[in-house]
Short mmCIF file of C-alpha atoms and ligand atoms in Angstrom, two decimals:
data_model
loop_
_atom_site.label_atom_id
_atom_site.label_comp_id
_atom_site.label_asym_id
_atom_site.label_seq_id
_atom_site.Cartn_x
_atom_site.Cartn_y
_atom_site.Cartn_z
CA MET A 1216 103.12 86.26 66.28
CA THR A 1217 100.95 83.16 65.28
CA VAL A 1218 102.74 79.77 64.09
CA ALA A 1219 101.31 78.00 61.07
CA VAL A 1220 101.35 74.61 62.04
CA HIS A 1221 100.67 71.39 59.77
CA VAL A 1222 99.59 68.34 61.86
CA GLY A 1223 99.85 65.02 60.15
CA PRO A 1224 100.60 62.74 57.43
CA GLU A 1225 97.54 61.66 60.13
CA PRO A 1226 95.69 64.76 61.32
CA VAL A 1227 95.81 63.33 64.97
CA PRO A 1228 92.45 65.95 66.30
CA ALA A 1229 94.43 65.95 70.26
CA LEU A 1230 97.83 67.38 68.64
CA VAL A 1231 95.54 69.40 66.40
CA GLU A 1232 93.48 71.45 69.61
CA ALA A 1233 97.44 70.94 71.37
CA VAL A 1234 98.55 73.42 68.16
CA ARG A 1235 94.89 75.61 68.48
CA ARG A 1236 96.01 75.57 72.32
CA GLY A 1237 99.17 76.77 72.25
CA GLY A 1238 97.27 79.70 70.62
CA GLY A 1239 98.64 77.61 66.15
CA ARG A 1240 97.02 78.27 63.03
CA VAL A 1241 96.07 74.75 62.03
CA VAL A 1242 97.07 75.83 58.05
CA PRO A 1243 98.33 72.83 54.41
CA LEU A 1244 101.09 71.43 54.56
CA GLU A 1245 102.33 73.75 51.60
CA GLU A 1246 101.21 76.47 53.99
CA ALA A 1247 102.54 75.92 58.16
CA GLU A 1248 106.55 77.25 58.81
CA ALA A 1249 106.02 73.90 61.26
CA LEU A 1250 105.11 70.64 61.65
CA VAL A 1251 103.81 68.19 64.02
CA TYR A 1252 105.02 64.19 62.10
CA TYR A 1253 102.82 61.95 64.21
CA GLY A 1254 102.53 58.71 60.80
CA SER A 1255 104.62 56.02 60.27
CA GLY A 1256 107.55 56.39 61.57
CA ASP A 1257 109.45 55.52 58.15
CA PRO A 1258 111.70 58.65 58.13
CA GLY A 1259 111.61 58.53 53.72
CA GLU A 1260 107.96 59.81 54.28
CA LEU A 1261 109.32 62.92 57.50
CA ARG A 1262 111.12 63.55 53.95
CA ARG A 1263 109.27 64.21 51.48
CA MET A 1264 107.36 66.50 54.32
CA ILE A 1265 110.12 69.04 54.53
CA GLY A 1266 109.17 71.61 52.20
CA GLU A 1267 111.63 75.04 52.24
CA ARG A 1268 109.04 76.76 54.54
CA ILE A 1269 109.29 73.95 57.69
CA ARG A 1270 111.64 75.67 60.38
CA TRP A 1271 110.15 73.57 63.10
CA VAL A 1272 109.66 70.09 63.00
CA GLN A 1273 107.95 68.31 66.41
CA LEU A 1274 108.72 65.00 66.50
CA PRO A 1275 105.92 62.74 68.11
CA ASN A 1276 108.26 60.16 70.78
CA ALA A 1277 111.30 60.55 72.82
CA GLY A 1278 112.96 58.17 71.17
CA VAL A 1279 114.50 59.72 68.19
CA GLU A 1280 117.29 56.86 66.65
CA ARG A 1281 115.09 56.46 63.22
CA MET A 1282 114.81 59.44 62.00
CA ALA A 1283 118.83 59.72 63.37
CA ALA A 1284 120.10 57.49 61.85
CA ALA A 1285 118.77 58.20 58.38
CA GLY A 1286 120.10 61.52 59.16
CA VAL A 1287 116.69 63.42 59.45
CA ILE A 1288 117.72 65.92 62.33
CA THR A 1289 118.84 69.00 61.43
CA ASP A 1290 119.09 72.06 63.55
CA GLU A 1291 117.46 74.26 60.59
CA PRO A 1292 114.67 73.12 60.66
CA VAL A 1293 115.11 73.11 64.12
CA PHE A 1294 114.27 69.44 65.66
CA THR A 1295 112.66 68.80 68.95
CA ALA A 1296 111.39 65.33 70.03
CA ALA A 1297 109.09 64.47 73.29
CA THR A 1298 112.12 64.04 75.71
CA GLY A 1299 111.45 64.37 79.07
CA SER A 1300 107.58 64.38 79.02
CA TYR A 1301 106.94 61.11 79.64
CA GLY A 1302 108.93 60.49 83.33
CA PRO A 1303 106.94 59.87 84.56
CA GLN A 1304 104.26 56.95 83.21
CA VAL A 1305 108.05 56.12 82.10
CA ALA A 1306 109.32 56.03 85.55
CA GLU A 1307 106.11 54.52 87.88
CA HIS A 1308 106.86 51.68 85.85
CA ALA A 1309 110.61 50.87 86.06
CA LEU A 1310 109.66 50.91 89.74
CA ALA A 1311 106.41 48.39 88.78
CA LEU A 1312 109.17 47.42 87.31
CA MET A 1313 111.26 46.83 90.14
CA LEU A 1314 109.30 45.57 93.51
CA ALA A 1315 107.60 42.82 91.44
CA ALA A 1316 111.30 41.54 90.51
CA ALA A 1317 111.75 41.86 94.32
CA ARG A 1318 108.59 40.45 95.64
CA GLU A 1319 108.75 37.67 93.20
CA LEU A 1320 105.56 39.00 91.84
CA HIS A 1321 107.19 37.48 87.65
CA ARG A 1322 107.62 33.81 89.21
CA TYR A 1323 104.63 33.89 91.57
CA ALA A 1324 102.36 35.30 88.34
CA ARG A 1325 103.56 31.76 86.73
CA ALA A 1326 103.31 29.39 89.88
CA THR A 1327 99.77 26.64 89.21
CA THR A 1328 101.56 25.72 93.70
CA TRP A 1329 101.90 27.11 97.01
CA SER A 1330 105.54 27.45 96.03
CA PRO A 1331 108.55 29.26 98.83
CA ASP A 1332 108.83 32.48 99.82
CA GLY A 1333 111.81 34.30 97.85
CA SER A 1334 110.43 38.04 98.39
CA ALA A 1335 113.10 40.29 99.64
CA LEU A 1336 112.53 43.77 100.25
CA PHE A 1337 112.91 46.61 97.76
CA ALA A 1338 113.03 49.42 100.20
CA GLY A 1339 116.91 50.65 100.67
CA SER A 1340 117.53 48.71 97.34
CA THR A 1341 120.64 51.33 95.96
CA VAL A 1342 118.90 51.89 92.41
CA ALA A 1343 121.75 52.53 89.37
CA VAL A 1344 119.31 55.39 86.89
CA VAL A 1345 121.85 55.46 83.60
CA GLY A 1346 120.31 57.52 81.96
CA HIS A 1347 119.51 60.89 84.00
CA GLY A 1348 115.96 63.22 82.13
CA GLY A 1349 112.77 63.17 81.97
CA ILE A 1350 112.35 58.97 83.05
CA GLY A 1351 115.28 59.13 85.54
CA ARG A 1352 114.35 62.40 87.26
CA ALA A 1353 110.43 60.86 87.85
CA LEU A 1354 112.03 57.74 88.98
CA THR A 1355 115.00 59.90 91.38
CA ARG A 1356 111.78 61.60 93.22
CA LEU A 1357 109.87 57.53 93.19
CA LEU A 1358 112.25 56.35 95.17
CA GLU A 1359 112.71 58.67 97.87
CA PRO A 1360 110.32 56.87 99.76
CA PHE A 1361 111.58 53.40 99.32
CA GLY A 1362 114.88 54.97 101.20
CA CYS A 1363 116.31 53.16 98.47
CA PRO A 1364 120.44 55.49 97.55
CA VAL A 1365 120.39 56.70 93.90
CA ILE A 1366 123.64 56.58 91.53
CA ALA A 1367 122.66 58.86 88.83
CA VAL A 1368 125.07 58.50 85.12
CA THR A 1369 124.95 61.65 84.28
CA ASP A 1370 126.85 64.08 82.22
CA ARG A 1371 124.73 66.96 83.62
CA GLY A 1372 126.84 67.42 86.82
CA ASP A 1373 123.47 67.21 88.75
CA ALA A 1374 120.27 65.03 89.59
CA PRO A 1375 118.41 66.18 92.36
CA GLY A 1376 117.62 63.46 95.38
CA ALA A 1377 120.41 60.94 93.98
CA ALA A 1378 122.71 59.79 96.61
CA ARG A 1379 126.04 59.92 94.06
CA ILE A 1380 127.05 60.66 90.23
CA LEU A 1381 129.15 59.08 87.68
CA PRO A 1382 128.93 60.80 84.72
CA ARG A 1383 128.95 58.69 81.31
CA ASP A 1384 132.31 57.26 80.72
CA ARG A 1385 132.00 56.14 84.42
CA PHE A 1386 128.15 54.23 84.25
CA ARG A 1387 130.90 51.30 85.24
CA GLU A 1388 130.97 52.06 88.33
CA ALA A 1389 128.17 51.46 89.90
CA LEU A 1390 127.64 48.37 88.39
CA PRO A 1391 129.37 46.41 90.98
CA GLU A 1392 127.25 48.70 93.38
CA ALA A 1393 124.16 48.58 92.53
CA ASP A 1394 120.61 46.02 93.45
CA TYR A 1395 119.24 47.73 90.38
CA VAL A 1396 120.80 48.19 87.18
CA VAL A 1397 117.88 51.48 85.64
CA VAL A 1398 118.50 51.76 81.97
CA ALA A 1399 116.93 54.87 80.83
CA ALA A 1400 119.52 56.74 78.59
CA PRO A 1401 119.03 57.47 73.77
CA LEU A 1402 119.36 54.47 71.29
CA THR A 1403 122.82 55.78 69.57
CA PRO A 1404 125.82 55.05 68.37
CA ARG A 1405 127.47 55.37 71.32
CA THR A 1406 124.85 53.54 74.24
CA ARG A 1407 124.54 50.64 70.92
CA GLY A 1408 125.08 47.84 72.89
CA MET A 1409 126.42 49.74 76.67
CA PHE A 1410 124.45 47.02 78.73
CA GLY A 1411 127.01 43.36 77.65
CA ALA A 1412 128.86 40.81 78.83
CA ARG A 1413 131.36 42.36 80.72
CA GLU A 1414 129.44 45.13 82.69
CA PHE A 1415 126.55 41.59 83.46
CA ALA A 1416 130.09 39.85 84.91
CA LEU A 1417 130.08 43.80 86.85
CA MET A 1418 126.96 43.35 88.79
CA ARG A 1419 126.59 42.04 91.91
CA PRO A 1420 125.26 37.92 91.22
CA GLY A 1421 121.51 38.20 92.70
CA ALA A 1422 120.97 42.73 90.55
CA TRP A 1423 118.73 43.61 88.27
CA LEU A 1424 118.07 44.97 84.71
CA VAL A 1425 115.44 47.16 83.83
CA ASN A 1426 115.42 48.64 81.07
CA VAL A 1427 112.89 50.71 79.85
CA ALA A 1428 115.38 52.82 77.28
CA ARG A 1429 116.24 51.00 74.12
CA GLY A 1430 116.41 47.55 73.50
CA ALA A 1431 119.35 47.47 71.27
CA LEU A 1432 122.20 49.47 74.39
CA VAL A 1433 121.63 45.49 75.61
CA VAL A 1434 123.34 43.11 73.66
CA THR A 1435 119.89 40.34 74.30
CA ASP A 1436 122.49 37.16 73.17
CA ASP A 1437 125.37 37.97 76.23
CA LEU A 1438 121.67 39.34 78.85
CA VAL A 1439 120.77 35.25 77.47
CA ALA A 1440 124.17 33.96 78.67
CA ALA A 1441 124.61 36.02 81.79
CA LEU A 1442 121.21 35.30 83.42
CA ARG A 1443 121.11 31.18 82.35
CA GLU A 1444 124.81 31.41 84.26
CA GLY A 1445 123.31 33.13 86.70
CA ARG A 1446 125.46 35.36 87.00
CA ILE A 1447 122.86 38.62 87.50
CA GLY A 1448 119.82 37.52 89.83
CA GLY A 1449 116.96 38.99 86.74
CA ALA A 1450 116.11 41.14 83.82
CA ALA A 1451 112.86 43.07 83.60
CA LEU A 1452 112.24 44.81 80.47
CA ASP A 1453 110.33 46.73 78.17
CA VAL A 1454 112.26 47.29 75.21
CA THR A 1455 113.52 44.60 73.58
CA ASP A 1456 116.10 43.68 71.05
CA PRO A 1457 115.17 42.67 68.36
CA GLU A 1458 111.43 43.81 68.80
CA PRO A 1459 108.78 43.12 69.91
CA LEU A 1460 110.44 39.50 70.88
CA PRO A 1461 109.34 36.81 68.80
CA ASP A 1462 107.87 33.59 69.50
CA GLY A 1463 109.95 30.90 71.59
CA HIS A 1464 112.64 33.50 71.98
CA PRO A 1465 114.72 32.48 75.53
CA LEU A 1466 113.88 35.49 76.99
CA TRP A 1467 110.45 33.96 76.92
CA THR A 1468 110.72 31.16 78.59
CA MET A 1469 113.05 32.06 82.40
CA ASP A 1470 111.78 32.30 85.60
CA ASN A 1471 113.86 35.77 86.25
CA VAL A 1472 112.64 37.37 83.43
CA LEU A 1473 110.21 39.77 83.02
CA ILE A 1474 108.75 40.98 79.31
CA THR A 1475 105.80 44.32 79.77
CA PRO A 1476 105.65 44.81 75.26
CA HIS A 1477 107.04 48.76 75.71
CA SER A 1478 103.71 49.18 77.12
CA ALA A 1479 105.39 51.93 79.97
CA ASN A 1480 104.27 54.88 78.52
CA PRO A 1481 100.27 53.52 78.89
CA ARG A 1482 98.50 55.20 75.77
CA ALA A 1483 96.67 57.54 77.15
CA ALA A 1484 99.13 58.99 78.99
CA TYR A 1485 100.33 59.24 75.72
CA TRP A 1486 98.88 62.06 73.94
CA ARG A 1487 97.42 63.48 77.05
CA THR A 1488 100.99 64.56 77.85
CA LEU A 1489 102.26 64.36 74.09
CA ALA A 1490 99.79 67.48 73.11
CA GLU A 1491 100.89 68.63 76.78
CA ARG A 1492 105.01 69.03 75.17
CA VAL A 1493 102.85 70.50 71.61
CA GLU A 1494 100.75 72.87 73.26
CA ASP A 1495 103.21 74.21 75.08
CA ASN A 1496 106.46 74.69 71.28
CA VAL A 1497 103.21 76.27 70.22
CA ARG A 1498 103.92 78.94 72.41
CA ARG A 1499 107.10 79.08 72.57
CA PHE A 1500 108.10 78.94 69.24
CA ALA A 1501 106.27 82.25 68.78
CA GLU A 1502 107.36 84.04 71.14
CA GLY A 1503 111.26 82.68 70.45
CA ALA A 1504 110.55 81.04 73.64
CA PRO A 1505 113.57 77.88 73.20
CA LEU A 1506 112.30 75.27 72.74
CA GLU A 1507 111.57 72.07 74.55
CA GLY A 1508 113.33 68.12 73.69
CA ARG A 1509 114.99 69.87 71.06
CA VAL A 1510 117.30 67.57 69.15
CA SER A 1511 120.55 67.41 68.46
CA PRO A 1512 122.22 66.54 65.00
CA SER A 1513 124.86 65.97 65.89
CA GLU A 1514 124.54 63.91 69.67
CA GLY A 1515 121.48 61.89 68.66
CA PHE A 1516 119.01 63.00 71.13
N1 LIG B 535 109.25 52.29 76.99
C1 LIG B 535 108.65 53.52 76.86
O1 LIG B 535 107.77 52.90 76.29
C2 LIG B 535 109.22 54.74 76.29
C3 LIG B 535 111.23 54.65 76.17
N2 LIG B 535 111.98 55.90 76.00
C4 LIG B 535 113.42 56.09 76.11
O2 LIG B 535 114.08 56.09 77.37
C5 LIG B 535 115.25 57.10 76.24
C6 LIG B 535 115.62 58.37 77.36
O3 LIG B 535 113.92 59.23 77.31
P1 LIG B 535 113.88 60.64 78.77
O4 LIG B 535 114.76 60.34 79.75
O5 LIG B 535 112.38 60.55 78.59
O6 LIG B 535 114.50 60.99 77.81
P2 LIG B 535 116.12 62.49 78.37
O7 LIG B 535 116.19 62.63 76.68
O8 LIG B 535 115.59 63.28 78.68
O9 LIG B 535 116.79 62.04 79.42
C7 LIG B 535 117.76 60.82 78.92
C8 LIG B 535 119.07 61.46 78.88
O10 LIG B 535 120.37 60.22 78.55
C9 LIG B 535 121.31 61.27 78.78
N3 LIG B 535 121.85 60.27 77.58
C10 LIG B 535 123.10 60.14 77.46
N4 LIG B 535 123.58 59.63 76.78
C11 LIG B 535 123.99 58.30 77.77
C12 LIG B 535 124.42 57.69 77.83
N5 LIG B 535 125.91 56.81 77.07
N6 LIG B 535 124.58 57.20 79.35
C13 LIG B 535 124.18 57.52 80.46
N7 LIG B 535 122.90 58.75 79.91
C14 LIG B 535 122.84 59.02 79.24
C15 LIG B 535 120.90 62.07 78.06
O11 LIG B 535 122.23 63.25 78.54
C16 LIG B 535 119.78 62.90 78.98
O12 LIG B 535 119.93 63.11 80.15
C17 LIG B 535 114.00 57.96 75.15
O13 LIG B 535 115.46 58.20 74.13
C18 LIG B 535 113.10 56.83 74.42
O14 LIG B 535 114.63 56.15 73.47
C19 LIG B 535 110.62 56.83 76.12
C20 LIG B 535 109.40 57.00 76.06
C21 LIG B 535 108.80 55.72 76.85
O1 LIG B 536 108.77 58.14 73.20
C1 LIG B 536 109.15 56.82 72.91
O2 LIG B 536 110.40 57.18 72.77
C2 LIG B 536 108.17 56.05 72.58
O3 LIG B 536 109.74 54.21 73.40
C3 LIG B 536 107.00 55.01 73.35
O4 LIG B 536 106.37 56.22 73.76
#
């Protein structure tokens, strides 16, 4: 079967090509049975594009909290996200942030004079990975050569390479044991604010929080307080709440904070991996095979 797919509202050439490589036919929206959405991210814009013929919608991001909160995600049509596909590049970024933190690069990068050495080895550090999907699994693989015991927080019951597995509702047990706590879970009503004053109090005094998922999993004011009071060692944030982090925000000037501007998924890698996901899913849809990255309307990821 040839699938009739619309790519829009922006007809991104890389995605049009991916649909064709997957064996699909690129058609105007009125003729489409599948929609590869790439647009403003406004839920209203997407909702207006979903006519009666559409049976499947592919979203471009891994995190779909905005569409989920607006009630756009359904089982019919089925929705898929890019979940899992950006794992390798985001995991590489999380590793870079942890190495930078251990080796004090955040401090040396700002130094204007020869400063005393305070850096430590990263190898052998205990890393708690909260959310063991695409990013978490890729990170666990990257950590293997560093001999880092990984505590994986996941309900899946398996986490290849992890030294220990904890189910989601017991994630706090990982906090006193970890030198680094990596946030790699989706933003849902259940995970919003899951890292606040109570969780920072459980972390080791020298431990770092590394957030590569979504800013709102962390209560920013509580994080600022924990950093100010030296309750945790530091924070490395690729994502923030609010985002973009406004100029003048206290996090910008804390010397135990490392901020990157949601850059864990570099553009070239983003387009390549998204195109691979689109191609694969177009092929699967045509074959009637299960689609990758299916979003659950009730779970919101
Ligand atoms: N910084 C960036 O550029 C990027 C950020 N992201 C964010 O990272 C999130 C994760 O991405 P992927 O690993 O690709 O998604 P994924 O869906 O492959 O993995 C997420 C995992 O977290 C688990 N999970 C859900 N609720 C949880 C909870 N309460 N506690 C612990 N685990 C929980 C899920 O079961 C799943 O296994 C995305 O939702 C997105 O918001 C994703 C890609 C790029
Ligand atoms: O896909 C996502 O959710 C991102 O944050 C950007 O790649």
